[in-house]
Coordinates of N, CA and C in Angstrom, one line a residue:
V1 N -156.1 50.7 67.6 CA -157.4 50.8 67.0 C -157.6 52.2 66.5
G2 N -158.1 52.3 65.3 CA -158.4 53.6 64.8 C -159.3 54.5 65.6
G3 N -159.0 55.7 65.9 CA -159.9 56.6 66.6 C -159.8 56.6 68.1
L4 N -159.0 55.7 68.7 CA -158.9 55.7 70.1 C -157.7 56.5 70.6
V5 N -157.8 57.1 71.8 CA -156.8 57.9 72.4 C -156.0 57.0 73.3
D6 N -154.7 56.7 73.0 CA -153.9 55.8 73.8 C -154.5 54.5 74.0
G7 N -155.3 54.0 73.1 CA -155.9 52.7 73.1 C -157.2 52.6 74.0
W8 N -157.6 53.7 74.6 CA -158.8 53.7 75.5 C -159.9 54.6 74.9
D9 N -161.1 54.1 75.2 CA -162.3 54.9 74.8 C -163.3 54.9 75.9
I10 N -163.7 56.1 76.4 CA -164.7 56.1 77.5 C -166.0 56.4 76.9
R11 N -166.9 55.4 76.9 CA -168.2 55.4 76.2 C -169.4 55.5 77.1
A12 N -170.2 56.5 76.9 CA -171.4 56.7 77.8 C -172.6 56.1 77.1
M13 N -173.4 55.4 77.9 CA -174.6 54.8 77.5 C -175.7 55.8 77.5
I14 N -176.4 56.0 76.4 CA -177.5 56.9 76.3 C -178.9 56.2 76.1
V15 N -179.8 56.4 77.1 CA -181.0 55.7 77.1 C -182.2 56.6 77.3
D16 N -182.0 57.9 77.2 CA -183.1 58.9 77.4 C -184.3 58.6 76.4
D17 N -185.5 58.9 76.9 CA -186.7 58.7 76.1 C -186.9 59.9 75.2
G18 N -186.7 59.7 73.9 CA -186.9 60.7 72.9 C -185.6 61.2 72.3
P19 N -185.5 61.5 71.0 CA -184.3 62.0 70.4 C -183.8 63.3 71.0
A20 N -184.7 64.2 71.3 CA -184.2 65.5 71.8 C -183.6 65.4 73.2
A21 N -184.2 64.6 74.1 CA -183.7 64.3 75.4 C -182.3 63.6 75.3
A22 N -182.2 62.7 74.4 CA -181.0 61.9 74.1 C -179.9 62.9 73.7
N23 N -180.2 63.8 72.8 CA -179.3 64.8 72.3 C -178.7 65.6 73.5
A24 N -179.5 66.0 74.4 CA -179.0 66.8 75.5 C -178.0 66.0 76.4
S25 N -178.3 64.7 76.6 CA -177.4 63.9 77.3 C -176.1 63.6 76.6
I26 N -176.2 63.4 75.3 CA -175.0 63.2 74.5 C -174.1 64.4 74.6
L27 N -174.6 65.6 74.4 CA -173.7 66.7 74.4 C -173.1 66.9 75.8
D28 N -173.9 66.7 76.8 CA -173.4 66.8 78.2 C -172.3 65.8 78.5
E29 N -172.5 64.5 78.0 CA -171.5 63.5 78.3 C -170.2 63.8 77.5
L30 N -170.3 64.3 76.3 CA -169.1 64.6 75.5 C -168.4 65.8 76.1
E31 N -169.1 66.8 76.7 CA -168.5 67.9 77.3 C -167.8 67.6 78.6
R32 N -168.2 66.5 79.2 CA -167.7 66.2 80.6 C -166.7 65.1 80.6
G33 N -166.2 64.7 79.4 CA -165.1 63.7 79.4 C -165.3 62.5 78.7
S34 N -166.5 62.1 78.3 CA -166.7 60.9 77.5 C -166.1 61.1 76.1
T35 N -165.5 60.1 75.6 CA -164.9 60.2 74.2 C -165.8 59.6 73.1
S36 N -166.9 58.9 73.5 CA -167.8 58.4 72.6 C -169.1 58.1 73.3
V37 N -170.2 57.8 72.5 CA -171.5 57.5 73.1 C -172.0 56.2 72.5
L38 N -172.8 55.5 73.3 CA -173.5 54.3 72.9 C -175.0 54.5 73.0
L39 N -175.6 54.5 71.8 CA -177.1 54.8 71.8 C -177.9 53.5 71.8
D40 N -178.8 53.5 72.8 CA -179.8 52.4 72.8 C -181.0 53.0 72.0
T41 N -181.0 52.7 70.7 CA -182.0 53.2 69.8 C -183.4 52.8 70.1
T42 N -183.6 51.6 70.7 CA -184.9 51.2 71.2 C -185.4 52.0 72.3
A43 N -184.6 52.2 73.3 CA -185.0 53.0 74.5 C -185.3 54.4 74.1
I44 N -184.4 55.0 73.3 CA -184.5 56.4 72.9 C -185.8 56.6 72.0
G45 N -186.1 55.6 71.2 CA -187.3 55.7 70.3 C -186.9 56.2 69.0
I46 N -185.7 55.8 68.5 CA -185.3 56.2 67.1 C -186.0 55.2 66.1
R47 N -186.9 55.8 65.4 CA -187.7 55.0 64.4 C -187.4 55.3 63.0
E48 N -186.7 56.4 62.7 CA -186.4 56.8 61.4 C -185.1 57.6 61.4
A49 N -184.6 57.8 60.1 CA -183.3 58.5 60.0 C -183.3 59.9 60.6
A50 N -184.5 60.6 60.5 CA -184.6 61.9 61.1 C -184.4 61.9 62.6
D51 N -184.9 60.9 63.2 CA -184.7 60.8 64.7 C -183.2 60.7 65.1
L52 N -182.5 59.9 64.3 CA -181.0 59.8 64.6 C -180.3 61.2 64.4
D53 N -180.8 61.9 63.3 CA -180.2 63.2 63.0 C -180.5 64.2 64.2
V54 N -181.7 64.1 64.8 CA -182.0 65.0 65.9 C -181.1 64.6 67.1
A55 N -181.0 63.3 67.4 CA -180.2 62.8 68.5 C -178.8 63.2 68.5
L56 N -178.3 63.3 67.3 CA -176.8 63.7 67.1 C -176.6 65.1 66.6
A57 N -177.6 65.9 66.8 CA -177.5 67.4 66.4 C -176.4 68.0 67.2
G58 N -175.5 68.8 66.6 CA -174.5 69.4 67.3 C -173.3 68.6 67.7
V59 N -173.3 67.3 67.3 CA -172.2 66.4 67.6 C -171.2 66.4 66.5
H60 N -170.0 66.6 66.8 CA -168.9 66.6 65.7 C -168.6 65.2 65.4
L61 N -169.2 64.6 64.4 CA -169.0 63.2 64.1 C -167.6 62.8 63.7
E62 N -166.8 63.8 63.3 CA -165.5 63.5 62.9 C -164.6 63.4 64.1
M63 N -165.1 63.8 65.3 CA -164.3 63.8 66.5 C -164.8 62.8 67.5
A64 N -166.1 62.6 67.6 CA -166.7 61.7 68.6 C -167.2 60.4 67.9
A65 N -166.8 59.3 68.5 CA -167.3 58.0 68.0 C -168.8 57.8 68.4
V66 N -169.6 57.2 67.6 CA -171.0 56.9 67.9 C -171.2 55.4 67.7
A67 N -171.7 54.8 68.7 CA -171.9 53.3 68.7 C -173.4 53.1 68.9
L68 N -173.9 52.1 68.2 CA -175.3 51.7 68.3 C -175.4 50.4 69.1
L69 N -176.3 50.4 70.1 CA -176.5 49.2 70.9 C -177.3 48.2 70.0
P70 N -176.9 46.9 69.9 CA -177.6 46.0 69.1 C -179.1 45.9 69.6
G71 N -180.0 45.9 68.6 CA -181.4 45.9 68.9 C -182.2 45.3 67.7
P72 N -183.5 45.1 67.9 CA -184.3 44.5 66.9 C -184.2 45.2 65.5
R73 N -183.9 46.5 65.5 CA -183.9 47.2 64.2 C -182.5 47.7 63.9
S74 N -181.5 46.9 64.2 CA -180.1 47.2 64.1 C -179.7 47.5 62.6
V75 N -180.2 46.7 61.7 CA -179.8 46.8 60.3 C -180.3 48.2 59.8
E76 N -181.5 48.6 60.1 CA -182.0 49.9 59.7 C -181.2 51.0 60.3
A77 N -181.0 50.9 61.6 CA -180.2 52.0 62.4 C -178.8 52.1 61.9
A78 N -178.2 51.0 61.5 CA -176.8 51.0 61.0 C -176.8 51.8 59.7
G79 N -177.7 51.5 58.8 CA -177.8 52.2 57.6 C -178.0 53.7 57.7
W80 N -178.8 54.1 58.7 CA -179.1 55.5 59.0 C -177.8 56.2 59.5
L81 N -177.0 55.5 60.3 CA -175.8 56.1 60.8 C -174.8 56.3 59.6
V82 N -174.7 55.4 58.8 CA -173.8 55.5 57.6 C -174.3 56.6 56.7
D83 N -175.6 56.7 56.5 CA -176.2 57.8 55.7 C -175.9 59.1 56.3
L84 N -176.0 59.2 57.6 CA -175.7 60.5 58.3 C -174.3 60.9 58.2
W85 N -173.3 60.0 58.2 CA -171.9 60.3 58.0 C -171.8 60.9 56.6
D86 N -172.5 60.3 55.6 CA -172.5 60.7 54.2 C -173.0 62.1 54.1
S87 N -174.2 62.4 54.7 CA -174.9 63.6 54.5 C -174.1 64.8 55.2
R88 N -173.4 64.5 56.3 CA -172.6 65.5 57.0 C -171.2 65.6 56.5
S89 N -170.9 64.9 55.4 CA -169.6 64.9 54.7 C -168.4 64.5 55.6
V90 N -168.6 63.5 56.5 CA -167.6 63.0 57.3 C -166.7 62.1 56.5
S91 N -165.4 62.4 56.4 CA -164.6 61.6 55.5 C -164.5 60.2 56.1
V92 N -164.1 59.2 55.2 CA -164.0 57.8 55.6 C -163.0 57.6 56.7
V93 N -161.9 58.3 56.7 CA -160.9 58.2 57.7 C -161.3 58.7 59.0
D94 N -162.2 59.6 59.1 CA -162.7 60.3 60.3 C -163.9 59.6 60.9
R95 N -164.4 58.6 60.3 CA -165.6 57.9 60.8 C -165.2 56.9 61.9
R96 N -165.9 57.0 63.0 CA -165.6 56.1 64.2 C -166.9 55.7 64.9
G97 N -166.9 54.4 65.3 CA -168.0 53.9 66.0 C -168.3 52.5 65.7
D98 N -169.4 52.0 66.3 CA -169.9 50.6 66.1 C -171.3 50.7 65.5
L99 N -171.6 49.9 64.5 CA -172.9 49.9 63.9 C -173.9 48.9 64.6
G100 N -173.3 48.0 65.5 CA -174.2 47.2 66.3 C -174.9 46.1 65.7
L101 N -174.4 45.5 64.6 CA -175.0 44.3 64.0 C -174.7 43.1 64.8
D102 N -175.7 42.5 65.5 CA -175.5 41.3 66.3 C -176.8 40.5 66.4
P103 N -177.2 39.9 65.3 CA -178.5 39.2 65.3 C -178.7 38.1 66.3
L104 N -177.6 37.4 66.6 CA -177.7 36.3 67.5 C -177.8 36.8 69.0
G105 N -177.0 37.9 69.3 CA -177.1 38.5 70.6 C -178.5 39.1 70.8
V106 N -179.0 39.8 69.8 CA -180.3 40.4 69.9 C -181.4 39.3 70.1
A107 N -181.3 38.2 69.4 CA -182.2 37.1 69.6 C -182.1 36.6 71.1
A108 N -180.9 36.5 71.6 CA -180.8 36.1 73.0 C -181.4 37.0 74.0
R109 N -181.3 38.3 73.7 CA -181.8 39.3 74.7 C -183.3 39.6 74.5
H110 N -183.7 39.7 73.2 CA -185.1 40.1 73.0 C -186.0 39.0 72.6
G111 N -185.5 37.8 72.3 CA -186.4 36.7 71.9 C -186.8 36.7 70.5
T112 N -186.1 37.5 69.6 CA -186.4 37.5 68.2 C -185.8 36.3 67.5
A113 N -186.2 36.1 66.3 CA -185.7 34.9 65.5 C -184.2 35.0 65.4
A114 N -183.5 33.8 65.7 CA -182.1 33.8 65.6 C -181.6 33.4 64.2
S115 N -181.2 34.3 63.4 CA -180.7 34.0 62.0 C -179.7 35.0 61.6
V116 N -178.8 34.6 60.8 CA -177.7 35.4 60.3 C -177.9 35.4 58.8
D117 N -178.2 36.6 58.2 CA -178.5 36.6 56.8 C -177.5 37.5 56.1
G118 N -177.8 37.8 54.8 CA -176.8 38.6 54.0 C -176.7 40.1 54.4
S119 N -177.6 40.6 55.2 CA -177.6 42.0 55.6 C -176.3 42.3 56.4
L120 N -175.8 41.3 57.1 CA -174.5 41.5 57.8 C -173.4 41.9 56.9
A121 N -173.2 41.2 55.8 CA -172.1 41.5 54.9 C -172.5 42.8 54.1
A122 N -173.8 43.0 53.8 CA -174.2 44.2 53.0 C -173.8 45.5 53.7
I123 N -174.1 45.5 55.0 CA -173.8 46.7 55.8 C -172.3 46.8 56.0
A124 N -171.7 45.7 56.3 CA -170.2 45.7 56.5 C -169.5 46.3 55.3
R125 N -169.9 45.9 54.1 CA -169.3 46.4 52.9 C -169.3 47.9 52.8
R126 N -170.3 48.6 53.4 CA -170.4 50.0 53.3 C -169.4 50.7 54.1
V127 N -168.7 50.0 55.1 CA -167.7 50.7 55.9 C -166.3 50.1 55.7
V128 N -166.2 49.3 54.7 CA -164.8 48.8 54.3 C -163.9 50.0 54.0
G129 N -162.8 50.1 54.7 CA -161.9 51.2 54.5 C -162.0 52.2 55.6
A130 N -163.0 52.1 56.4 CA -163.2 53.0 57.5 C -162.6 52.3 58.8
D131 N -161.4 52.5 59.0 CA -160.7 51.7 60.1 C -161.3 51.9 61.5
G132 N -161.9 53.1 61.7 CA -162.4 53.4 63.0 C -163.8 52.9 63.2
V133 N -164.4 52.2 62.2 CA -165.8 51.7 62.4 C -165.8 50.1 62.4
R134 N -166.6 49.6 63.3 CA -166.8 48.2 63.4 C -168.3 48.0 63.2
A135 N -168.6 47.2 62.1 CA -170.0 47.0 61.8 C -170.6 45.9 62.6
V136 N -169.9 44.9 63.0 CA -170.4 43.7 63.7 C -170.0 43.7 65.1
S137 N -171.0 43.6 66.0 CA -170.7 43.5 67.4 C -171.0 42.1 67.9
V138 N -170.0 41.5 68.5 CA -170.3 40.2 69.2 C -170.4 40.5 70.7
D139 N -171.7 40.6 71.1 CA -172.0 41.0 72.5 C -172.4 39.8 73.3
S140 N -171.6 39.5 74.3 CA -171.9 38.3 75.1 C -172.6 38.7 76.4
T141 N -172.9 40.0 76.6 CA -173.5 40.4 77.9 C -174.9 39.9 78.1
P142 N -175.7 39.6 77.0 CA -177.0 38.9 77.3 C -176.9 37.6 78.0
Y143 N -175.9 36.9 77.8 CA -175.7 35.6 78.4 C -175.2 35.8 79.9
A144 N -174.3 36.8 80.1 CA -173.8 37.1 81.4 C -174.9 37.6 82.3
D145 N -175.8 38.5 81.7 CA -176.9 39.0 82.4 C -177.9 38.0 82.8
A146 N -177.9 36.9 82.0 CA -178.8 35.8 82.3 C -178.2 34.8 83.3
G147 N -177.0 35.0 83.8 CA -176.4 34.2 84.8 C -175.2 33.3 84.3
A148 N -174.8 33.4 83.1 CA -173.7 32.6 82.5 C -172.4 33.1 83.2
G149 N -171.6 32.1 83.6 CA -170.3 32.3 84.1 C -169.3 32.7 83.1
E150 N -168.0 32.9 83.5 CA -167.0 33.4 82.6 C -166.8 32.5 81.4
A151 N -166.7 31.2 81.7 CA -166.4 30.2 80.7 C -167.6 30.1 79.6
W152 N -168.8 30.2 80.1 CA -169.9 30.2 79.2 C -170.0 31.5 78.4
E153 N -169.6 32.6 79.0 CA -169.6 33.8 78.2 C -168.6 33.8 77.1
L154 N -167.4 33.3 77.4 CA -166.4 33.1 76.4 C -166.9 32.2 75.3
A155 N -167.5 31.1 75.7 CA -167.9 30.1 74.7 C -169.0 30.7 73.8
C156 N -170.0 31.4 74.3 CA -171.0 32.0 73.5 C -170.4 33.1 72.6
S157 N -169.4 33.8 73.1 CA -168.8 34.8 72.3 C -168.0 34.2 71.1
L158 N -167.3 33.2 71.3 CA -166.5 32.5 70.3 C -167.4 31.9 69.2
A159 N -168.5 31.2 69.7 CA -169.4 30.6 68.7 C -170.1 31.6 67.9
T160 N -170.5 32.7 68.5 CA -171.1 33.8 67.7 C -170.1 34.4 66.8
G161 N -168.9 34.7 67.2 CA -167.9 35.3 66.4 C -167.6 34.4 65.1
V162 N -167.5 33.1 65.3 CA -167.2 32.2 64.2 C -168.4 32.3 63.2
A163 N -169.6 32.3 63.7 CA -170.8 32.3 62.8 C -170.8 33.6 62.0
Y164 N -170.5 34.7 62.6 CA -170.4 36.0 61.9 C -169.3 36.0 60.9
L165 N -168.1 35.5 61.3 CA -167.0 35.4 60.4 C -167.3 34.6 59.1
R166 N -168.0 33.5 59.3 CA -168.4 32.7 58.1 C -169.4 33.5 57.3
A167 N -170.4 34.2 57.9 CA -171.4 34.9 57.1 C -170.7 36.1 56.4
L168 N -169.8 36.8 56.9 CA -169.1 37.9 56.3 C -168.3 37.4 55.1
T169 N -167.5 36.3 55.3 CA -166.7 35.9 54.2 C -167.6 35.2 53.1
D170 N -168.6 34.5 53.5 CA -169.6 34.0 52.5 C -170.3 35.1 51.7
G171 N -170.4 36.3 52.4 CA -171.0 37.4 51.7 C -170.1 38.3 50.8
G172 N -168.9 37.8 50.7 CA -168.0 38.5 49.7 C -166.8 39.3 50.3
L173 N -166.8 39.4 51.7 CA -165.7 40.1 52.3 C -164.5 39.3 52.4
S174 N -163.3 39.9 52.3 CA -162.1 39.1 52.5 C -161.9 38.8 53.9
L175 N -161.1 37.8 54.3 CA -160.9 37.5 55.7 C -160.4 38.7 56.5
S176 N -159.5 39.4 55.9 CA -158.9 40.6 56.5 C -160.0 41.6 56.9
D177 N -160.9 41.9 55.9 CA -161.9 42.9 56.1 C -163.0 42.4 57.1
A178 N -163.3 41.1 57.0 CA -164.2 40.5 58.0 C -163.7 40.6 59.4
L179 N -162.5 40.3 59.6 CA -161.9 40.4 61.0 C -161.8 41.8 61.4
G180 N -161.6 42.7 60.5 CA -161.4 44.1 60.8 C -162.7 44.9 61.1
T181 N -163.8 44.2 60.8 CA -165.1 44.9 61.1 C -165.8 44.4 62.3
M182 N -165.2 43.5 63.1 CA -165.8 42.9 64.2 C -165.2 43.5 65.5
A183 N -166.1 43.7 66.5 CA -165.7 44.1 67.9 C -166.5 43.2 68.9
F184 N -165.8 42.9 70.0 CA -166.4 42.0 71.0 C -166.7 42.7 72.3
T185 N -167.9 42.5 72.9 CA -168.3 43.1 74.1 C -168.4 42.1 75.2
Y186 N -167.8 42.3 76.3 CA -167.8 41.4 77.5 C -168.3 42.2 78.7
S187 N -168.8 41.5 79.7 CA -169.2 42.1 81.0 C -168.0 42.2 81.9
A188 N -168.0 43.2 82.7 CA -167.0 43.4 83.7 C -167.6 43.5 85.0
T189 N -167.2 42.6 85.9 CA -167.8 42.5 87.3 C -166.8 43.0 88.3
A190 N -167.3 43.0 89.6 CA -166.5 43.4 90.7 C -165.4 42.5 91.0
D191 N -165.4 41.3 90.4 CA -164.2 40.4 90.6 C -163.1 40.8 89.6
Q192 N -162.3 41.7 90.1 CA -161.4 42.4 89.2 C -160.4 41.4 88.4
F193 N -159.8 40.5 89.2 CA -158.8 39.7 88.6 C -159.4 38.6 87.7
L194 N -160.6 38.1 88.0 CA -161.3 37.2 87.1 C -161.7 37.8 85.9
T195 N -162.2 39.1 86.0 CA -162.5 39.9 84.8 C -161.4 40.1 83.9
I196 N -160.2 40.5 84.4 CA -159.0 40.6 83.6 C -158.6 39.3 82.9
A197 N -158.7 38.2 83.7 CA -158.3 36.9 83.1 C -159.3 36.6 82.0
K198 N -160.5 36.9 82.1 CA -161.5 36.6 81.0 C -161.2 37.4 79.8
F199 N -160.9 38.7 79.9 CA -160.5 39.5 78.7 C -159.2 39.0 78.1
R200 N -158.3 38.6 78.9 CA -157.0 38.0 78.3 C -157.3 36.7 77.6
A201 N -158.1 35.9 78.2 CA -158.4 34.6 77.6 C -159.2 34.8 76.3
A202 N -160.0 35.7 76.3 CA -160.8 36.0 75.0 C -159.9 36.4 73.9
R203 N -158.9 37.2 74.2 CA -157.9 37.6 73.1 C -157.1 36.4 72.6
R204 N -156.7 35.5 73.6 CA -156.0 34.3 73.2 C -156.8 33.4 72.3
C205 N -158.1 33.2 72.7 CA -159.0 32.3 72.0 C -159.3 32.8 70.6
W206 N -159.5 34.1 70.5 CA -159.8 34.7 69.2 C -158.6 34.7 68.3
D207 N -157.4 34.8 68.8 CA -156.2 34.7 68.1 C -156.1 33.3 67.5
R208 N -156.5 32.3 68.2 CA -156.5 31.0 67.7 C -157.5 30.8 66.6
V209 N -158.7 31.3 66.8 CA -159.7 31.2 65.7 C -159.3 31.9 64.4
A210 N -158.8 33.1 64.6 CA -158.3 33.8 63.4 C -157.1 33.1 62.7
G211 N -156.2 32.6 63.5 CA -155.1 31.9 62.9 C -155.5 30.6 62.2
A212 N -156.5 29.9 62.8 CA -156.9 28.7 62.1 C -157.7 29.0 60.8
S213 N -158.2 30.2 60.8 CA -158.9 30.7 59.6 C -158.0 31.2 58.5
G214 N -156.7 31.3 58.8 CA -155.7 31.7 57.8 C -155.3 33.1 57.9
A215 N -155.7 33.8 59.0 CA -155.3 35.2 59.1 C -153.8 35.4 59.5
A216 N -153.2 36.5 59.0 CA -151.9 36.8 59.4 C -151.8 37.2 60.8
P217 N -150.7 37.1 61.5 CA -150.6 37.5 62.9 C -151.1 38.9 63.2
S218 N -150.8 39.8 62.3 CA -151.2 41.2 62.5 C -152.7 41.5 62.3
E219 N -153.4 40.5 61.9 CA -154.9 40.6 61.7 C -155.7 39.9 62.8
R220 N -155.1 39.3 63.7 CA -155.8 38.5 64.7 C -156.2 39.2 66.0
A221 N -155.8 40.4 66.2 CA -156.1 41.1 67.4 C -157.6 41.3 67.6
Q222 N -158.1 41.1 68.8 CA -159.5 41.3 69.1 C -159.8 42.6 69.7
V223 N -160.7 43.4 69.1 CA -161.1 44.7 69.6 C -162.2 44.4 70.7
Q224 N -161.9 44.9 71.9 CA -162.8 44.6 73.0 C -163.5 45.8 73.6
R225 N -164.7 45.6 74.0 CA -165.5 46.6 74.7 C -165.9 46.0 76.1
A226 N -165.7 46.7 77.1 CA -166.1 46.3 78.5 C -167.3 47.1 78.9
V227 N -168.3 46.3 79.4 CA -169.6 46.9 79.9 C -169.8 46.4 81.4
T228 N -170.0 47.4 82.3 CA -170.3 47.0 83.7 C -171.4 46.1 83.7
S229 N -171.2 45.0 84.4 CA -172.2 43.9 84.5 C -173.5 44.4 85.2
A230 N -174.6 44.1 84.5 CA -175.9 44.5 85.1 C -176.4 43.4 86.1
A231 N -175.8 42.2 86.0 CA -176.3 41.2 86.9 C -175.7 41.4 88.3
M232 N -174.7 42.1 88.5 CA -174.1 42.3 89.8 C -174.6 43.5 90.6
T233 N -175.5 44.3 89.9 CA -176.0 45.5 90.6 C -177.3 45.2 91.4
S234 N -177.5 45.9 92.5 CA -178.6 45.8 93.3 C -179.7 46.9 93.0
R235 N -180.9 46.5 93.1 CA -182.0 47.5 92.9 C -182.2 48.4 94.0
R236 N -181.8 48.1 95.2 CA -182.2 48.8 96.4 C -181.0 49.4 97.2
D237 N -179.8 49.1 96.8 CA -178.6 49.6 97.6 C -177.6 50.3 96.7
P238 N -177.8 51.6 96.4 CA -176.9 52.3 95.4 C -175.5 52.4 95.9
W239 N -175.3 52.4 97.3 CA -173.9 52.6 97.8 C -173.1 51.4 97.4
V240 N -173.7 50.2 97.6 CA -173.0 49.0 97.2 C -172.7 49.0 95.7
N241 N -173.7 49.4 94.9 CA -173.5 49.5 93.5 C -172.3 50.4 93.1
M242 N -172.2 51.5 93.8 CA -171.0 52.4 93.6 C -169.7 51.8 93.8
L243 N -169.6 51.0 94.9 CA -168.4 50.3 95.1 C -168.1 49.2 94.1
R244 N -169.1 48.5 93.7 CA -169.0 47.4 92.7 C -168.5 48.0 91.3
T245 N -169.2 49.0 90.9 CA -168.9 49.6 89.6 C -167.5 50.3 89.6
T246 N -167.1 50.8 90.7 CA -165.7 51.3 90.8 C -164.7 50.3 90.5
V247 N -164.9 49.1 91.1 CA -163.9 48.0 90.8 C -164.1 47.5 89.4
A248 N -165.3 47.3 89.0 CA -165.6 46.8 87.6 C -165.0 47.8 86.5

């Protein structure tokens, strides 16, 4: 995967209130070993392009990947990030990150209208050729956080992925470009072996979907993101949480 070191990426979640506070956390995380950051634009309070610029001040965007957590204003935020790459003259080959377009996942988590429109393909076309950027995020953690088991999480992920694949190709992207702009996010729990099995099954299932769609074998790989499960953590016992997250 473009931009990853040895195939792995250590991504820090940033949820600080305010762009300036988020910027301090971002710089601290990158200095202490994280290789990329995941911005919760809703929690941070990024409401315009200038806010994103403040949050990413001092960040070498040609070196560190920036991902956006899917949210109600993902389309706007995705456009701001692409514009920021342009304004800072980051070459296409050096751009890395996720734009966080996931309207169905956002609907599941936030209760917004569930619809897939032309904005998905419109934003994706802006990053065609940037191999290190994934415009579309198929995030199944809203379902896992709501209590879905592994099979249900995989089913929701596949159904969402197929819907986005259709929307992207209907919007004018080639099958190769559509597959190349998608990334999948799954929850990782303290059940280590079941989690590994889920990720492996997800790759096999998506390989089948891509193959049935006419993709060449080299285009069927599934780019995966693992997020520590929120459903398995306790509100009152941090020591147990430390053990669980160590395994996850």
